[in-house]
CSV table of C-alpha atoms in Angstrom, one decimal:
chain,number,residue,atom,x,y,z
A,6,MET,CA,-53.6,-119.5,78.3
A,7,PRO,CA,-50.2,-121.0,77.7
A,8,GLU,CA,-48.6,-120.1,74.5
A,9,LEU,CA,-49.0,-122.8,71.8
A,10,ALA,CA,-45.9,-124.3,70.4
A,11,ARG,CA,-45.1,-123.1,66.9
A,12,PRO,CA,-44.9,-125.9,64.4
A,13,LEU,CA,-41.4,-126.9,63.4
A,14,THR,CA,-40.1,-126.4,59.9
A,15,VAL,CA,-37.8,-128.7,58.0
A,16,THR,CA,-35.2,-126.0,57.9
A,17,GLN,CA,-35.3,-125.6,61.6
A,18,ILE,CA,-35.0,-129.3,62.2
A,19,SER,CA,-32.1,-129.7,59.8
A,20,LYS,CA,-30.2,-126.8,61.4
A,21,ALA,CA,-30.6,-128.2,65.0
A,22,LYS,CA,-27.3,-129.2,66.4
A,23,GLY,CA,-26.3,-131.4,69.3
A,24,GLN,CA,-25.4,-129.7,72.6
A,25,LYS,CA,-23.9,-130.8,75.8
A,26,THR,CA,-27.2,-132.2,77.0
A,27,PRO,CA,-30.2,-133.5,75.1
A,28,TYR,CA,-33.0,-130.9,74.4
A,29,ARG,CA,-36.4,-131.0,72.7
A,30,LEU,CA,-38.1,-128.9,70.1
A,31,ALA,CA,-42.0,-129.0,70.4
A,32,ASP,CA,-44.1,-129.3,67.2
A,33,GLY,CA,-47.4,-129.2,69.0
A,34,ASN,CA,-50.1,-131.9,69.6
A,35,GLY,CA,-47.8,-133.9,71.8
A,36,LEU,CA,-45.0,-134.2,69.1
A,37,TYR,CA,-41.4,-133.3,69.9
A,38,LEU,CA,-38.0,-133.6,68.2
A,39,GLU,CA,-35.3,-134.6,70.7
A,40,VAL,CA,-31.7,-133.8,69.7
A,41,ARG,CA,-29.0,-135.8,71.4
A,42,PRO,CA,-25.4,-134.5,72.0
A,43,SER,CA,-24.3,-136.8,69.2
A,44,GLY,CA,-26.7,-135.0,66.8
A,45,ARG,CA,-29.1,-137.9,66.6
A,46,LYS,CA,-32.7,-136.6,66.2
A,47,SER,CA,-35.6,-138.6,67.4
A,48,TRP,CA,-39.4,-138.0,67.1
A,49,LEU,CA,-41.2,-138.4,70.5
A,50,ILE,CA,-44.8,-138.1,71.5
A,51,ARG,CA,-46.5,-137.6,74.9
A,52,CYS,CA,-50.2,-138.0,75.3
A,53,ARG,CA,-52.9,-138.2,77.9
A,54,LEU,CA,-53.7,-141.7,79.1
A,55,PRO,CA,-57.3,-142.9,79.7
A,56,ASN,CA,-56.6,-142.6,83.5
A,57,GLY,CA,-55.8,-138.9,83.0
A,58,LYS,CA,-52.1,-139.2,83.5
A,59,GLN,CA,-49.5,-138.1,81.1
A,60,SER,CA,-47.7,-140.9,79.2
A,61,PRO,CA,-43.9,-141.1,79.3
A,62,ALA,CA,-42.2,-139.9,76.1
A,63,ILE,CA,-42.4,-142.6,73.4
A,64,VAL,CA,-39.9,-142.6,70.5
A,65,ILE,CA,-41.9,-143.1,67.3
A,66,GLY,CA,-39.1,-142.6,64.8
A,67,HIS,CA,-36.0,-140.6,63.7
A,68,PHE,CA,-35.0,-137.8,61.4
A,69,PRO,CA,-34.2,-137.6,58.5
A,70,GLU,CA,-36.5,-140.0,56.7
A,71,ASP,CA,-33.7,-141.9,55.0
A,72,ILE,CA,-32.7,-143.7,58.2
A,73,PRO,CA,-33.4,-147.4,57.6
A,74,GLU,CA,-36.6,-148.7,59.2
A,75,THR,CA,-37.3,-145.8,61.6
A,76,GLY,CA,-36.7,-142.7,59.5
A,77,LEU,CA,-39.6,-140.2,59.3
A,78,SER,CA,-40.0,-136.9,57.6
A,79,LEU,CA,-41.7,-134.1,59.5
A,80,ALA,CA,-45.0,-134.7,57.7
A,81,ASP,CA,-44.9,-138.5,58.4
A,82,ALA,CA,-44.0,-137.9,62.0
A,83,ARG,CA,-47.1,-135.6,62.5
A,84,THR,CA,-49.3,-138.2,60.8
A,85,LYS,CA,-48.0,-141.1,62.9
A,86,ALA,CA,-48.2,-139.0,66.1
A,87,ILE,CA,-51.9,-138.3,65.5
A,88,THR,CA,-52.6,-142.0,64.8
A,89,LEU,CA,-50.8,-143.2,67.9
A,90,ILE,CA,-52.4,-140.5,70.2
A,91,ARG,CA,-55.8,-141.6,69.1
A,92,ALA,CA,-54.9,-145.2,69.7
A,93,VAL,CA,-53.8,-144.4,73.2
A,94,GLU,CA,-57.0,-142.4,73.9
A,95,GLY,CA,-58.9,-145.5,72.7
A,96,GLY,CA,-57.1,-147.6,75.4
A,97,GLU,CA,-54.7,-149.4,73.1
A,98,ALA,CA,-51.1,-150.1,74.2
A,99,VAL,CA,-48.6,-148.3,72.1
A,100,LYS,CA,-45.0,-149.2,71.8
A,101,GLY,CA,-42.1,-147.0,70.7
A,102,VAL,CA,-39.6,-147.9,67.9
A,103,ASN,CA,-37.1,-149.5,70.4
A,104,ALA,CA,-39.8,-151.8,71.8
A,105,ALA,CA,-41.0,-152.5,68.4
A,106,LYS,CA,-37.5,-153.4,67.3
A,107,ARG,CA,-37.2,-155.7,70.3
A,108,ASP,CA,-40.5,-157.3,69.4
A,109,ARG,CA,-39.4,-157.8,65.8
A,110,ARG,CA,-36.1,-159.3,66.9
A,111,SER,CA,-37.9,-161.6,69.3
A,112,ALA,CA,-40.3,-162.6,66.6
A,113,ARG,CA,-37.4,-163.3,64.2
A,114,VAL,CA,-35.7,-165.4,66.8
A,115,SER,CA,-38.9,-167.3,67.5
A,116,GLU,CA,-39.4,-167.8,63.7
A,117,ILE,CA,-35.8,-169.1,63.4
A,118,ALA,CA,-36.2,-171.4,66.4
A,119,ALA,CA,-39.5,-172.7,65.0
A,120,ALA,CA,-38.0,-173.2,61.6
A,121,ALA,CA,-35.1,-175.0,63.1
A,122,GLN,CA,-37.4,-177.2,65.2
A,123,GLN,CA,-39.5,-177.9,62.2
A,124,ALA,CA,-36.4,-178.8,60.1
A,125,ALA,CA,-35.1,-181.1,62.9
A,126,GLU,CA,-38.5,-182.8,63.1
A,127,ALA,CA,-38.6,-183.2,59.3
A,128,GLU,CA,-35.1,-184.8,59.3
A,129,ARG,CA,-36.0,-187.0,62.3
A,130,PHE,CA,-39.0,-188.5,60.4
A,131,SER,CA,-37.5,-188.4,57.0
A,132,PHE,CA,-37.0,-191.5,54.9
A,133,ARG,CA,-33.3,-190.8,55.0
A,134,THR,CA,-33.0,-190.9,58.8
A,135,VAL,CA,-35.4,-193.8,59.3
A,136,ALA,CA,-33.8,-195.9,56.6
A,137,THR,CA,-30.3,-195.2,58.0
A,138,ARG,CA,-31.5,-196.3,61.5
A,139,TRP,CA,-33.1,-199.4,60.0
A,140,LEU,CA,-29.8,-200.3,58.3
A,141,SER,CA,-28.0,-199.8,61.6
A,142,GLU,CA,-30.3,-202.1,63.5
A,143,LYS,CA,-30.3,-204.7,60.8
A,144,ARG,CA,-26.5,-204.9,60.5
A,145,PRO,CA,-25.8,-207.1,63.5
A,146,THR,CA,-28.2,-209.8,62.2
A,147,TRP,CA,-26.9,-209.8,58.6
A,148,GLN,CA,-23.8,-211.1,56.9
A,149,SER,CA,-21.4,-208.4,55.7
A,150,GLU,CA,-22.4,-208.9,52.1
A,151,THR,CA,-26.1,-208.8,52.8
A,152,TYR,CA,-25.6,-205.5,54.6
A,153,ARG,CA,-23.4,-204.2,51.8
A,154,LYS,CA,-26.0,-204.9,49.2
A,155,ALA,CA,-28.8,-203.4,51.3
A,156,ARG,CA,-26.8,-200.3,52.0
A,157,LEU,CA,-26.0,-200.0,48.3
A,158,ILE,CA,-29.7,-200.1,47.4
A,159,VAL,CA,-30.8,-197.7,50.1
A,160,GLU,CA,-28.1,-195.1,49.6
A,161,THR,CA,-27.8,-195.3,45.8
A,162,TYR,CA,-31.4,-195.7,44.7
A,163,LEU,CA,-33.8,-195.0,47.5
A,164,ILE,CA,-32.5,-192.1,49.6
A,165,PRO,CA,-31.7,-189.8,46.5
A,166,LYS,CA,-35.3,-190.1,45.5
A,167,LEU,CA,-37.2,-190.5,48.8
A,168,GLY,CA,-34.7,-189.1,51.3
A,169,ASP,CA,-36.8,-186.0,52.3
A,170,VAL,CA,-40.2,-187.7,52.3
A,171,ASP,CA,-41.8,-187.8,55.7
A,172,MET,CA,-42.2,-191.4,56.8
A,173,ARG,CA,-45.4,-190.5,58.7
A,174,THR,CA,-47.1,-189.6,55.4
A,175,LEU,CA,-45.2,-191.8,52.9
A,176,VAL,CA,-47.7,-193.5,50.6
A,177,THR,CA,-47.5,-196.0,47.7
A,178,LYS,CA,-47.5,-193.4,45.0
A,179,ASP,CA,-44.3,-191.9,46.5
A,180,VAL,CA,-42.5,-195.1,46.1
A,181,LYS,CA,-44.0,-196.4,42.8
A,182,PRO,CA,-42.0,-194.3,40.3
A,183,VAL,CA,-38.7,-195.0,42.2
A,184,LEU,CA,-39.2,-198.8,42.0
A,185,LEU,CA,-40.5,-198.8,38.4
A,186,GLY,CA,-37.5,-196.7,37.4
A,187,MET,CA,-35.2,-199.3,39.0
A,188,ALA,CA,-37.2,-202.1,37.4
A,189,SER,CA,-36.4,-200.8,33.9
A,190,LYS,CA,-32.7,-200.7,34.6
A,191,VAL,CA,-31.8,-203.1,37.5
A,192,PRO,CA,-34.8,-205.5,37.9
A,193,VAL,CA,-33.1,-207.7,40.5
A,194,LEU,CA,-32.2,-204.7,42.7
A,195,ALA,CA,-35.7,-203.3,42.2
A,196,ARG,CA,-37.2,-206.5,43.8
A,197,LYS,CA,-34.8,-206.2,46.7
A,198,ALA,CA,-35.6,-202.5,47.0
A,199,LYS,CA,-39.3,-203.3,47.2
A,200,GLN,CA,-38.6,-205.7,50.1
A,201,HIS,CA,-36.4,-203.1,51.9
A,202,VAL,CA,-39.0,-200.4,51.5
A,203,GLY,CA,-41.6,-202.7,53.1
A,204,SER,CA,-39.3,-203.5,55.9
A,205,ILE,CA,-38.4,-199.8,56.5
A,206,VAL,CA,-42.1,-199.0,56.7
A,207,GLY,CA,-42.6,-201.8,59.1
A,208,TYR,CA,-39.8,-200.4,61.2
A,209,ALA,CA,-41.5,-197.0,61.2
A,210,ILE,CA,-44.8,-198.6,62.4
A,211,ASP,CA,-42.9,-200.4,65.2
A,212,GLU,CA,-41.4,-197.1,66.2
A,213,GLY,CA,-44.8,-195.5,66.4
A,214,MET,CA,-44.3,-193.2,63.4
A,215,ARG,CA,-47.2,-194.7,61.5
A,216,ALA,CA,-50.5,-196.4,62.4
A,217,ASP,CA,-50.4,-200.2,62.6
A,218,ASP,CA,-52.3,-200.6,59.4
A,219,ALA,CA,-50.3,-197.9,57.5
A,220,VAL,CA,-48.5,-200.4,55.2
A,221,LEU,CA,-47.8,-199.8,51.5
A,222,ARG,CA,-49.4,-201.7,48.7
A,223,LEU,CA,-46.2,-203.0,47.0
A,224,ASN,CA,-47.0,-206.7,46.1
A,225,ASN,CA,-48.1,-206.2,42.5
A,226,LEU,CA,-46.2,-203.0,41.9
A,227,LEU,CA,-43.4,-204.3,39.8
A,228,PRO,CA,-43.7,-206.0,36.4
A,229,LYS,CA,-43.1,-209.7,36.3
A,230,HIS,CA,-39.5,-210.5,35.6
A,231,GLU,CA,-38.3,-213.7,34.1
A,232,GLY,CA,-35.4,-215.5,35.7
A,233,GLY,CA,-33.9,-213.9,38.8
A,234,HIS,CA,-31.5,-216.8,39.6
A,235,LEU,CA,-27.8,-216.2,39.4
A,236,PRO,CA,-26.3,-217.8,36.4
A,237,ALA,CA,-24.9,-221.3,37.1
A,238,ILE,CA,-23.8,-224.4,35.2
A,239,THR,CA,-26.2,-227.0,36.5
A,240,GLU,CA,-26.7,-229.4,33.5
A,241,ASN,CA,-24.1,-229.3,30.8
A,242,GLU,CA,-21.0,-231.2,32.0
A,243,ASN,CA,-19.1,-230.0,28.9
A,244,GLU,CA,-19.5,-226.4,30.1
A,245,LEU,CA,-18.5,-227.4,33.6
A,246,LYS,CA,-15.4,-229.1,32.3
A,247,GLU,CA,-14.4,-225.9,30.4
A,248,LEU,CA,-15.0,-223.9,33.6
A,249,LEU,CA,-12.8,-226.2,35.6
A,250,LYS,CA,-10.0,-226.0,33.0
A,251,ALA,CA,-10.2,-222.3,32.9
A,252,ILE,CA,-9.9,-222.0,36.7
A,253,GLU,CA,-6.8,-224.3,36.6
A,254,ARG,CA,-5.2,-222.1,34.0
A,255,TYR,CA,-6.0,-218.8,35.7
A,256,ASP,CA,-2.8,-217.0,36.4
A,257,ASN,CA,-3.6,-215.3,39.7
A,258,ARG,CA,-2.8,-217.8,42.4
A,259,VAL,CA,-4.9,-216.1,45.1
A,260,VAL,CA,-8.0,-216.0,43.0
A,261,ARG,CA,-7.4,-219.4,41.6
A,262,ALA,CA,-7.1,-220.9,45.1
A,263,ALA,CA,-10.2,-219.0,46.3
A,264,LEU,CA,-12.3,-220.3,43.3
A,265,THR,CA,-11.0,-223.8,44.0
A,266,LEU,CA,-12.1,-223.7,47.6
A,267,THR,CA,-15.5,-222.3,46.5
A,268,MET,CA,-16.2,-225.1,44.1
A,269,LEU,CA,-15.0,-227.8,46.6
A,270,THR,CA,-17.0,-226.5,49.6
A,271,SER,CA,-19.9,-224.6,48.0
A,272,LEU,CA,-19.8,-222.0,50.7
A,273,ARG,CA,-21.0,-218.5,49.9
A,274,PRO,CA,-18.4,-216.2,48.1
A,275,GLY,CA,-18.3,-213.7,51.0
A,276,ILE,CA,-17.3,-216.5,53.4
A,277,ILE,CA,-14.6,-217.8,51.0
A,278,ALA,CA,-13.1,-214.3,50.4
A,279,SER,CA,-12.9,-213.6,54.2
A,280,ALA,CA,-11.6,-217.0,55.3
A,281,ARG,CA,-9.2,-216.8,58.3
A,282,TRP,CA,-6.4,-219.2,59.1
A,283,SER,CA,-7.7,-219.4,62.7
A,284,GLU,CA,-10.8,-221.1,61.3
A,285,MET,CA,-8.8,-223.8,59.5
A,286,ASP,CA,-7.9,-227.2,61.1
A,287,LEU,CA,-5.8,-228.7,58.3
A,288,ALA,CA,-4.9,-231.7,60.4
A,289,ALA,CA,-8.5,-232.6,60.9
A,290,ALA,CA,-9.3,-231.5,57.3
A,291,GLU,CA,-12.1,-229.2,58.6
A,292,TRP,CA,-13.0,-225.5,58.2
A,293,ARG,CA,-15.0,-224.3,61.2
A,294,VAL,CA,-16.8,-221.0,60.3
A,295,PRO,CA,-18.1,-219.0,63.3
A,296,GLY,CA,-21.7,-218.0,62.9
A,297,MET,CA,-21.1,-214.5,64.2
A,298,GLU,CA,-18.3,-212.0,64.0
A,299,LEU,CA,-16.7,-210.6,67.1
A,300,ASP,CA,-18.6,-207.4,66.7
A,301,GLY,CA,-21.9,-209.2,66.7
A,302,ARG,CA,-22.6,-209.2,63.0
A,303,ASN,CA,-23.6,-212.4,61.2
A,304,ARG,CA,-20.8,-214.2,59.5
A,305,MET,CA,-22.9,-217.2,58.4
A,306,LYS,CA,-26.3,-216.2,56.9
A,307,THR,CA,-28.0,-218.3,59.6
A,308,GLY,CA,-25.9,-216.8,62.4
A,309,LYS,CA,-25.0,-220.4,63.4
A,310,ASP,CA,-21.5,-221.9,63.6
A,311,PHE,CA,-20.8,-224.2,60.6
A,312,THR,CA,-18.2,-226.8,59.9
A,313,THR,CA,-17.4,-228.3,56.5
A,314,SER,CA,-14.9,-231.0,55.7
A,315,LEU,CA,-12.0,-230.1,53.4
A,316,PRO,CA,-11.3,-232.6,50.5
A,317,LYS,CA,-7.7,-233.4,49.7
A,318,GLN,CA,-7.8,-231.0,46.8
A,319,ALA,CA,-8.9,-228.2,49.0
A,320,LEU,CA,-6.1,-229.0,51.5
A,321,ARG,CA,-3.6,-228.7,48.6
A,322,ALA,CA,-4.9,-225.3,47.6
A,323,LEU,CA,-4.7,-224.1,51.3
A,324,GLU,CA,-1.2,-225.4,51.7
A,325,GLU,CA,-0.2,-223.4,48.7
A,326,MET,CA,-1.8,-220.3,50.2
A,327,ARG,CA,-0.1,-221.0,53.5
A,328,LEU,CA,3.3,-220.8,51.8
A,329,PHE,CA,2.2,-217.6,50.2
A,330,THR,CA,0.5,-215.8,53.1
A,331,GLY,CA,1.8,-217.7,56.2
A,332,GLY,CA,1.5,-215.5,59.3
A,333,THR,CA,-1.4,-213.3,58.1
A,334,GLU,CA,-4.9,-213.3,59.5
A,335,TYR,CA,-6.7,-214.0,56.2
A,336,VAL,CA,-6.2,-217.0,53.9
A,337,PHE,CA,-6.6,-214.9,50.7
A,338,PRO,CA,-4.9,-211.5,50.8
A,339,PRO,CA,-6.3,-208.5,48.9
A,340,LEU,CA,-5.2,-207.8,45.4
A,341,ALA,CA,-3.5,-204.5,44.4
A,342,ARG,CA,-5.6,-201.4,45.1
A,343,GLN,CA,-8.2,-203.3,47.1
A,344,LYS,CA,-9.0,-201.5,50.4
A,345,THR,CA,-10.3,-204.6,52.2
A,346,PRO,CA,-8.0,-206.5,54.5
A,347,HIS,CA,-8.7,-209.7,52.5
A,348,LEU,CA,-9.5,-210.6,49.0
A,349,GLY,CA,-12.6,-208.8,47.6
A,350,ARG,CA,-15.4,-211.2,46.7
A,351,ASP,CA,-16.0,-209.3,43.5
A,352,SER,CA,-12.5,-210.4,42.3
A,353,LEU,CA,-13.9,-213.9,42.0
A,354,SER,CA,-16.8,-212.8,39.9
A,355,LYS,CA,-14.5,-210.6,37.8
A,356,ALA,CA,-12.2,-213.6,37.2
A,357,LEU,CA,-15.1,-215.7,35.9
A,358,ARG,CA,-16.1,-213.0,33.5
A,359,GLU,CA,-12.6,-212.8,32.3
A,360,MET,CA,-12.6,-216.5,31.7
A,361,GLY,CA,-15.6,-216.1,29.3
A,362,PHE,CA,-18.4,-217.1,31.6
A,363,ARG,CA,-20.3,-213.8,31.9
A,364,GLY,CA,-24.0,-214.7,32.0
A,365,LYS,CA,-23.2,-218.4,32.3
A,366,HIS,CA,-21.8,-218.9,35.7
A,367,THR,CA,-21.1,-216.8,38.9
A,368,THR,CA,-19.2,-217.5,42.0
A,369,HIS,CA,-22.5,-218.1,43.9
A,370,GLY,CA,-23.4,-220.5,41.1
A,371,PHE,CA,-21.1,-223.2,42.4
A,372,ARG,CA,-23.7,-223.8,45.1
A,373,ALA,CA,-26.4,-224.5,42.4
A,374,THR,CA,-23.9,-226.7,40.6
A,375,LEU,CA,-23.4,-228.9,43.6
A,376,ARG,CA,-27.1,-229.0,44.4
A,377,SER,CA,-28.2,-229.9,40.9
A,378,MET,CA,-25.4,-232.1,39.6
A,379,GLY,CA,-24.7,-233.8,43.0
A,380,ARG,CA,-28.4,-234.7,43.2
A,381,GLU,CA,-28.9,-235.7,39.5
A,382,ARG,CA,-25.5,-237.2,38.6
A,383,LEU,CA,-24.2,-238.6,41.9
A,384,ASN,CA,-27.6,-239.3,43.6
A,385,TYR,CA,-26.7,-237.3,46.7
A,386,GLU,CA,-29.5,-237.0,49.3
A,387,LEU,CA,-31.3,-233.7,49.2
A,388,ASP,CA,-31.1,-233.2,53.0
A,389,MET,CA,-27.4,-233.8,52.9
A,390,LEU,CA,-27.0,-231.2,50.2
A,391,GLU,CA,-29.1,-228.7,52.1
A,392,GLN,CA,-26.9,-229.2,55.1
A,393,GLN,CA,-23.7,-228.7,53.1
A,394,LEU,CA,-25.1,-225.5,51.6
A,395,ALA,CA,-25.8,-224.3,55.2
A,396,HIS,CA,-29.5,-223.7,54.5
A,397,ALA,CA,-31.4,-223.2,57.7
A,398,PRO,CA,-33.3,-226.4,58.8
A,399,LYS,CA,-37.1,-225.9,58.8
A,400,ASP,CA,-37.5,-227.1,62.4
A,401,GLN,CA,-35.5,-228.3,65.4
A,402,VAL,CA,-36.1,-232.0,64.7
A,403,GLN,CA,-34.6,-231.6,61.2
A,404,ALA,CA,-31.7,-229.6,62.6
A,405,ALA,CA,-30.9,-232.4,65.1
A,406,TYR,CA,-31.3,-235.0,62.4
A,407,ALA,CA,-28.9,-233.2,60.1
A,408,ARG,CA,-26.2,-232.8,62.8
A,409,VAL,CA,-26.4,-236.5,63.7
A,410,LYS,CA,-26.6,-238.0,60.2
A,411,PHE,CA,-24.7,-235.8,57.8
A,412,LYS,CA,-21.3,-234.9,59.4
A,413,GLU,CA,-19.5,-238.0,58.2
A,414,GLN,CA,-21.7,-238.5,55.2
A,415,ARG,CA,-20.9,-234.9,54.1
A,416,ARG,CA,-17.2,-235.6,54.5
A,417,GLN,CA,-17.4,-238.7,52.3
A,418,LYS,CA,-19.7,-237.1,49.7
A,419,MET,CA,-17.7,-233.8,49.4
A,420,GLN,CA,-14.5,-235.9,48.7
A,421,GLU,CA,-16.5,-237.8,46.1
A,422,TRP,CA,-17.6,-234.4,44.6
A,423,ALA,CA,-14.0,-233.2,44.5
A,424,ASP,CA,-12.8,-236.4,42.8
A,425,HIS,CA,-15.7,-236.2,40.3
A,426,LEU,CA,-14.7,-232.6,39.4
A,427,ASP,CA,-11.0,-233.8,38.9
A,428,ARG,CA,-12.1,-236.6,36.6
A,429,LEU,CA,-14.4,-234.3,34.6
A,430,ARG,CA,-11.6,-231.8,34.2
A,431,ASP,CA,-9.1,-234.3,33.1
A,432,GLU,CA,-11.3,-236.2,30.7
A,433,ASP,CA,-10.0,-236.3,27.1
A,434,HIS,CA,-13.4,-236.7,25.5
A,435,SER,CA,-16.6,-234.7,25.9
A,436,LYS,CA,-19.9,-235.8,27.2
A,437,GLU,CA,-23.3,-234.5,26.3
């Protein structure tokens, strides 16, 4: 009978040194210690396979036991060897430490890839991404100011709270606390935010992220809020008279001229602030506003070209600005520290607040002033007023009727309006 290998001792293993070629020290029961020229010591096993053949040597660990991950003491190596040999005899496939390392690395790589894919999918369907795409697709159809406000609401109020929520599973209870929080602080913006959330959800449905009936129940979510209209002087002519005098006295010529053009044309503040000289035909006393910007964004809210006559008072204000800004693209240049290429529309609101009309009248309020006082004091036709305010006609017949009937009538009536404002401002007595 062949002589059985003597079991190794810890001392023997510790004293084993590397030689020119690798060599093995047998411990018995198929367990060996291999010593490399570098001095590295590895535990190996060889066992009988179920088919009767001898297995190749399998590295099951290293000595000493303090080697990270694979270190085994003599006792641990013997225990592991017995366990693996029995597994092989039972027909199980056994891998060495190097193969196990490769498997672990592969598993980690797979886990990282799966996590990255999951994160990418979560970001793709997140409220943040979907809302940003919705804004981008809406931008060409909106006026610059409409887009600015929508972006403010989405990026300032909605994304910080809902940004990581999956649009595929977004429900009303996710949105409710956000909108109610806004309602307690900025009720007007809360109502706009509710509209935007509904539109974003609709966009997600159109893109196949949600079922066709997966809408949110937002209609009765917000508490009723009184008011909602922008402040405007629409009844008291004494207040309007004070406003007209305050504008005439305002020391900044750019803002003063812009406010004058606003009250004489009743166009929206964003259109006024971004007025271009190329749009002005001073000889014909007309301002022709293109419905779209060159980049495809709406300039007019309706997206349709619009022409308004320019009363004599408006022409005087424009002539003053031409002397001041002749040769520039925009009629009203930006004020100091403004980053826009033209006057910021908020400068007009700020000026009205400085004049003492906070909560009483806004730049947009000049539109309501014309509509209310023009109708009640000067008996202007409502359809003519709607056309001057560039409200979209309800149907094609009304649109054609407005174009035919109101161009010259608007020219006459807007000059009457300008004269009426002059008389009111210059009156020496007050009216109730």
